[in-house]
Structure formats: C-alpha cells, structure tokens
Coordinates of C-alpha atoms in Angstrom, one line a residue:
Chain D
X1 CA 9.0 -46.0 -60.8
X2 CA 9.9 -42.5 -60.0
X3 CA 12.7 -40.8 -61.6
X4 CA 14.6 -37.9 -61.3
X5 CA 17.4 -36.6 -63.5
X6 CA 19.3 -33.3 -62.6
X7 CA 21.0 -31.4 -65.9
X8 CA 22.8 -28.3 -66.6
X9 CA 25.9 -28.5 -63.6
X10 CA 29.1 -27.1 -64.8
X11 CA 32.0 -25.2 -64.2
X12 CA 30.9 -21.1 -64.2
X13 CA 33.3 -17.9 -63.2
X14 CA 31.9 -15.6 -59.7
X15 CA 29.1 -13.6 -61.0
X16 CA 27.9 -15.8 -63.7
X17 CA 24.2 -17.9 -64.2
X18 CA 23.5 -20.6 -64.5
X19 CA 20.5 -22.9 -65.1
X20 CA 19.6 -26.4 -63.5
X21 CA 17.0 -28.3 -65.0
X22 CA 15.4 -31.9 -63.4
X23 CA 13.5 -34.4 -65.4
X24 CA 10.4 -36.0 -63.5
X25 CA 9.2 -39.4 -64.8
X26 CA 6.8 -42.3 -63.4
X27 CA 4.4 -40.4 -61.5
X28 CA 2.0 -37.0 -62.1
X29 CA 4.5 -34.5 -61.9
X30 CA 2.1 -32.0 -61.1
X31 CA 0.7 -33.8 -58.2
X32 CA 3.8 -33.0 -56.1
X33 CA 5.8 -30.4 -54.3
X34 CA 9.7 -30.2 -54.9
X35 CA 13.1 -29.6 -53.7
X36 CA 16.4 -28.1 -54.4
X37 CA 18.8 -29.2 -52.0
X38 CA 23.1 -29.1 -52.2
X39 CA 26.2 -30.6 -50.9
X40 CA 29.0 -28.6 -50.6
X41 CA 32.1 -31.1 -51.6
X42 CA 32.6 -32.8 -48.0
X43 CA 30.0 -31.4 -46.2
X44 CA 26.7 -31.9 -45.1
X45 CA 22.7 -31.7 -46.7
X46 CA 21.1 -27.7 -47.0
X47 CA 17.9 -27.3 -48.3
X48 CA 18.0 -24.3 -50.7
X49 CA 14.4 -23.8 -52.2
X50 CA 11.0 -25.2 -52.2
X51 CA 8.1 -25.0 -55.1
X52 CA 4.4 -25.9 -54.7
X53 CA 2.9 -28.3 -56.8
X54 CA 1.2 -25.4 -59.0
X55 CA 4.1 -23.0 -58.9
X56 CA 2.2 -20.3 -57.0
X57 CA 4.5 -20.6 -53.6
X58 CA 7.9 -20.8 -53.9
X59 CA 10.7 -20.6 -50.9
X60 CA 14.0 -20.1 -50.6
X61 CA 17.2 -20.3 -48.1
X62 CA 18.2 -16.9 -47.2
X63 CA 21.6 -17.1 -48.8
X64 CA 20.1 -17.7 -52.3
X65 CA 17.1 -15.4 -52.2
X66 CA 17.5 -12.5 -54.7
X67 CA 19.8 -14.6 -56.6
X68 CA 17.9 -18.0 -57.1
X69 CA 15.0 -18.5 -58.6
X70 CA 12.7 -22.1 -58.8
X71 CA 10.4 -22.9 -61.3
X72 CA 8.3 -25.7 -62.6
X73 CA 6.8 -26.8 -66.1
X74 CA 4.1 -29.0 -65.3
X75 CA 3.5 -29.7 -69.1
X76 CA 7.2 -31.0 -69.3
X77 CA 7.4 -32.7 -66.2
X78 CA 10.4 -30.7 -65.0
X79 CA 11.8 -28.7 -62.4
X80 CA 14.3 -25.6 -62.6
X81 CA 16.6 -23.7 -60.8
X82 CA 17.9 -20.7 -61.9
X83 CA 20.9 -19.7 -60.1
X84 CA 22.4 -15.6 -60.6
X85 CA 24.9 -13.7 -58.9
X86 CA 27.0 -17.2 -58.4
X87 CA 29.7 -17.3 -55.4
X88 CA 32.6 -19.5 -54.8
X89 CA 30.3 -21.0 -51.4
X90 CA 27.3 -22.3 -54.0
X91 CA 29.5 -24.6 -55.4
X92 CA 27.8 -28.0 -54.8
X93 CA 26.1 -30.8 -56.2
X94 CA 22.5 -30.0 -56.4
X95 CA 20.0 -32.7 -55.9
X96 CA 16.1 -32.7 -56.7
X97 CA 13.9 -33.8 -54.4
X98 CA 10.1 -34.9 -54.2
X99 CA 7.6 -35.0 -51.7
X100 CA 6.2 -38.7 -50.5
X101 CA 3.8 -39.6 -47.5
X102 CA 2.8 -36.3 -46.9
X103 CA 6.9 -35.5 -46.3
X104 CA 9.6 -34.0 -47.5
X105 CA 12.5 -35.7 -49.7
X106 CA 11.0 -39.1 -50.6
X107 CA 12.5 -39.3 -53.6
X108 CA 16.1 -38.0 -55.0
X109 CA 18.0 -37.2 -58.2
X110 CA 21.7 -38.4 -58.9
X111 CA 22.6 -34.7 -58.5
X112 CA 24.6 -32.3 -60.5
X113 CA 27.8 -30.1 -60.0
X114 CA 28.0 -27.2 -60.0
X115 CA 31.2 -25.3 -59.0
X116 CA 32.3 -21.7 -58.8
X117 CA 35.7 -20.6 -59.8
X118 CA 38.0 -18.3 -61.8
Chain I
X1 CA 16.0 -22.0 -38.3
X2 CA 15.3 -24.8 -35.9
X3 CA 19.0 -26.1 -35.3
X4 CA 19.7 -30.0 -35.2
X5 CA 22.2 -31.6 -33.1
X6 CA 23.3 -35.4 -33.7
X7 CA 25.6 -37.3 -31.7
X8 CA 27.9 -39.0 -32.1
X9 CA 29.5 -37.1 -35.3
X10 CA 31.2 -41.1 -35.9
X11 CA 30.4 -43.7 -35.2
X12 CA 32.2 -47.0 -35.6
X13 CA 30.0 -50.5 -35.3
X14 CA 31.2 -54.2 -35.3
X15 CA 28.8 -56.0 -37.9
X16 CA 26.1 -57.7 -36.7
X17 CA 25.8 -55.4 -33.4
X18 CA 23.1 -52.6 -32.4
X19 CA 23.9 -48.9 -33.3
X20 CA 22.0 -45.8 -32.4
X21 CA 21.9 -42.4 -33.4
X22 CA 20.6 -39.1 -31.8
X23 CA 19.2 -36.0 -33.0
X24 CA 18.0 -33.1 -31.0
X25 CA 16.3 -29.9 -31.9
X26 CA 15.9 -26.6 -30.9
X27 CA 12.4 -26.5 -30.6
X28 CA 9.9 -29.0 -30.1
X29 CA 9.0 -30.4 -33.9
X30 CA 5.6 -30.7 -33.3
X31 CA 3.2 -29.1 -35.7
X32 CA 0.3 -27.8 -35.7
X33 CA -1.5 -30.6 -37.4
X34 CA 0.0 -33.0 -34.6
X35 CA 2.9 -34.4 -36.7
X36 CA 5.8 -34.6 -36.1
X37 CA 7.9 -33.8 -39.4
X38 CA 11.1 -35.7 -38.3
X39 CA 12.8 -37.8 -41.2
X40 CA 16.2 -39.8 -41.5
X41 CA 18.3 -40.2 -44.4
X42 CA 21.3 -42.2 -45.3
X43 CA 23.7 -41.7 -47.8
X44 CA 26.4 -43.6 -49.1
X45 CA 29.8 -42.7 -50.5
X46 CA 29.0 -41.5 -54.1
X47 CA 25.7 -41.7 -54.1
X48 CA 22.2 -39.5 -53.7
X49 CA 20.3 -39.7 -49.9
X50 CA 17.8 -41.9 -49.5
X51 CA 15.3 -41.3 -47.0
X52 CA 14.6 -44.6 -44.2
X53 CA 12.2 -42.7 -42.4
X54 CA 10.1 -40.2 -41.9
X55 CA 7.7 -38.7 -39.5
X56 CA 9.5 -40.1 -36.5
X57 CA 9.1 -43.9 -36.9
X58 CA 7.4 -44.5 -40.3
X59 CA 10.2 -46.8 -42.3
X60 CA 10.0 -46.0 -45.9
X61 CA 9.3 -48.7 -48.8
X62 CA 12.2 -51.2 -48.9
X63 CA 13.9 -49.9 -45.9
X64 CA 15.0 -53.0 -43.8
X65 CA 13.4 -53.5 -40.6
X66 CA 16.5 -53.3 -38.6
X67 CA 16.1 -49.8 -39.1
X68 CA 13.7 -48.0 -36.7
X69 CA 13.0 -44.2 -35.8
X70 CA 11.5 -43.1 -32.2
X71 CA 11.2 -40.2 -30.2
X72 CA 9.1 -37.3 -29.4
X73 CA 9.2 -33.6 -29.1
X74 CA 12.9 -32.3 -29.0
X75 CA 14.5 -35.7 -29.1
X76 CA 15.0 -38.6 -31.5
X77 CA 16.5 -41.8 -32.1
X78 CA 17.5 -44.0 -35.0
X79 CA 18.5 -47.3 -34.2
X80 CA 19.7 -50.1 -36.2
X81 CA 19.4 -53.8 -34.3
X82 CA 22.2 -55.3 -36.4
X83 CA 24.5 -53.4 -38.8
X84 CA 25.5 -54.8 -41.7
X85 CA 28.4 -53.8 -44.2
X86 CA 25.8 -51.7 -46.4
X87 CA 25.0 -49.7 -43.7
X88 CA 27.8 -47.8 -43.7
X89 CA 27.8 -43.9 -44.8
X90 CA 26.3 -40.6 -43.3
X91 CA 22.9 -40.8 -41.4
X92 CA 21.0 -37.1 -41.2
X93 CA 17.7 -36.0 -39.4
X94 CA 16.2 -33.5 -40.8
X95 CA 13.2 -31.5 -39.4
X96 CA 9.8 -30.1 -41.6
X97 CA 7.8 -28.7 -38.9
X98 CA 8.7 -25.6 -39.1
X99 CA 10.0 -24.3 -42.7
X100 CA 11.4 -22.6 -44.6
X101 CA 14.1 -23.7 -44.2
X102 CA 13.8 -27.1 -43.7
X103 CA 16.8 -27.7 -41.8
X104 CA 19.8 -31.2 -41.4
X105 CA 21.6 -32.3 -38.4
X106 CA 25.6 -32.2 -39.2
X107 CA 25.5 -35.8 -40.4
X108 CA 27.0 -39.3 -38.2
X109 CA 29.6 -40.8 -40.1
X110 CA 28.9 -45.1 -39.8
X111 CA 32.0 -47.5 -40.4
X112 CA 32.7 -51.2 -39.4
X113 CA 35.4 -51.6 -37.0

C-alpha cells in the first residue's frame, strides 16, 4: 500500500536551513506528482509547493518562494524540501502529499515538525 | 488565490443524525477540462488528513457511504446521513482548479453533543 514517511523536522534558530526529506513506498514513485503542505500548531491546511512527476515544474506559495526549494529523486523514491531563510511563521508540521484520481492530496505522510525559535 | 469560505466554523451533531457542511469559493472551480477540482478532507485530532472526496462527489476508497459531496460551480456541500463518534475532527474543502496555490477553506470543527 502506499506509504509516506516525512524526516528531517526539528527545532532550528530564525535564519537557519533546514532540509525535509519524504520516503515513497508501494507505488512507482516516479509516476506521480507531489505535495508539501503545513499546519501551523492550531490552525488550518496551506499548501506550500508542488513538483511534477519528472522534476521539470515546480511551484511554490508566495511566502516560501526564494526561500524553499522542492526536489525529487526518482531513483530513491523520495521527495525534498529544502527550506532557507527560516521565520518564526514557517513553523509547522509539514506533510507530503500525493496525487490520486487525477487529484490532488490522495495520499498523506504522518508529518514532521518543524519549529522556528531562538 | 481563489478564497474558500465554509460554514459553519463548528459544528456540534447528536450521533446518529444528518450533518452538512458548506464551502463556497470565490470563483467558479470549473476548469477548463470540465472538472471540477473540489476535494474534502477530514482530519482527526493527532493525526494526518485524509481525503473523503474529491472532484465534487467522487468518495474515495474506504470512505463510508454516509459521506457524500455535491454541488456545482461556486457552491458545495458535504453531508454526512448519520454521524458517528469517528466522525468527529476538522472537515476542509479545498479547491485545484485554479493553482498555484491550491487553496483550503478555514476548516469546520465536528463534535458530538
């Protein structure tokens, strides 16, 4: 069955990187377009970036562009978001997401946290 | 960005009774390809979204068929024809007509009375 496992969360100071990582397993990875999407504690869903099943198109949220960056290894099955320039308001847990039925978020990761403080 | 409304914002249900939740967007979500890229999810405390249904009405695999999705254009329904205990948590539409971003309602909280 599909699977996906976010990695890579943690505790990082205003300014700082870091990078998320999720695991893909029980489909053809490369078959699919995927998601970043976050949580902000107690608050709603916001989509933050989008990758094409090859790589070559990749979208982002406007609050992230410049500073995120999404990337895929089909040969590892695995996703990444690369996240620069961190602020207090991208802490969050970070899901994955895949596409199913020709739609967006079929599938989910357990998420990961990732908060911003000094 | 396409905004999306839902009401109510809580929503409290006595089991075994209908519920029904609305979500309204900005601009008519349908695309070009004549879809309509409206999908509902439902979280539980703790846990990762799961998505019921997407494109309007289309219930996803597993998804219990008290849950159904209808609606057209600007305006959208979820209904559920009996709510049961497990049903509680946050319900969100989202839209994927017309992305980036892909955008969420504010979320309806679901609780037993």
């Amino acid at each position: 069955q599909v699977q996906l496992v976010e990695s890579g969360g943690g505790l990082v100071k205003p300014g700082g990187s870091l990078r998320l990582s999720c695991a893909a397993s029980g489909y053809t990875f490369s078959d699919y377009y995927m998601s970043w999407i976050r949580q902000a504690p107690g608050k709603g869903l916001e989509w933050v970036s989008y990758i094409s099943s090859s790589g070559s198109s990749t979208y982002y949220e406007d609050s992230v562009k410049g500073r995120f960056t999404i990337s895929r290894d089909n040969a590892k099955n695995s996703l990444y978001l690369q996240m620069n320039s961190l602020r207090a308001e991208d802490t969050a847990v970070y899901y994955c997401a895949r596409d199913s039925d020709s739609s967006s978020c079929g599938y989910w990761g357990q998420g990961t946290l990732v908060t911003v403080s000094s | 960005d396409v905004v999306m409304t839902q009401s109510p914002l809580s929503l409290p249900v006595t089991l075994g009774q209908p519920a029904s939740i609305s979500c309204r967007s900005s601009q008519s979500l349908v695309y070009s390809d004549g879809n309509t890229y409206l999908h509902w999810f439902h979280q539980r405390a703790g846990q990762s979204p799961r998505r019921l249904i997407y494109k309007v009405s289309n219930r996803d695999s597993g998804v219990p068929d008290r849950f159904s999705g209808s609606g057209s254009g600007t305006d959208f329904t979820l209904k559920i024809s009996r709510v049961e205990a497990e049903d509680v948590g946050i319900y969100y539409c989202m839209q994927g007509t017309h992305w980036p971003p892909y955008t969420f309602g504010q979320g309806t909280k679901v609780e037993i009375k």
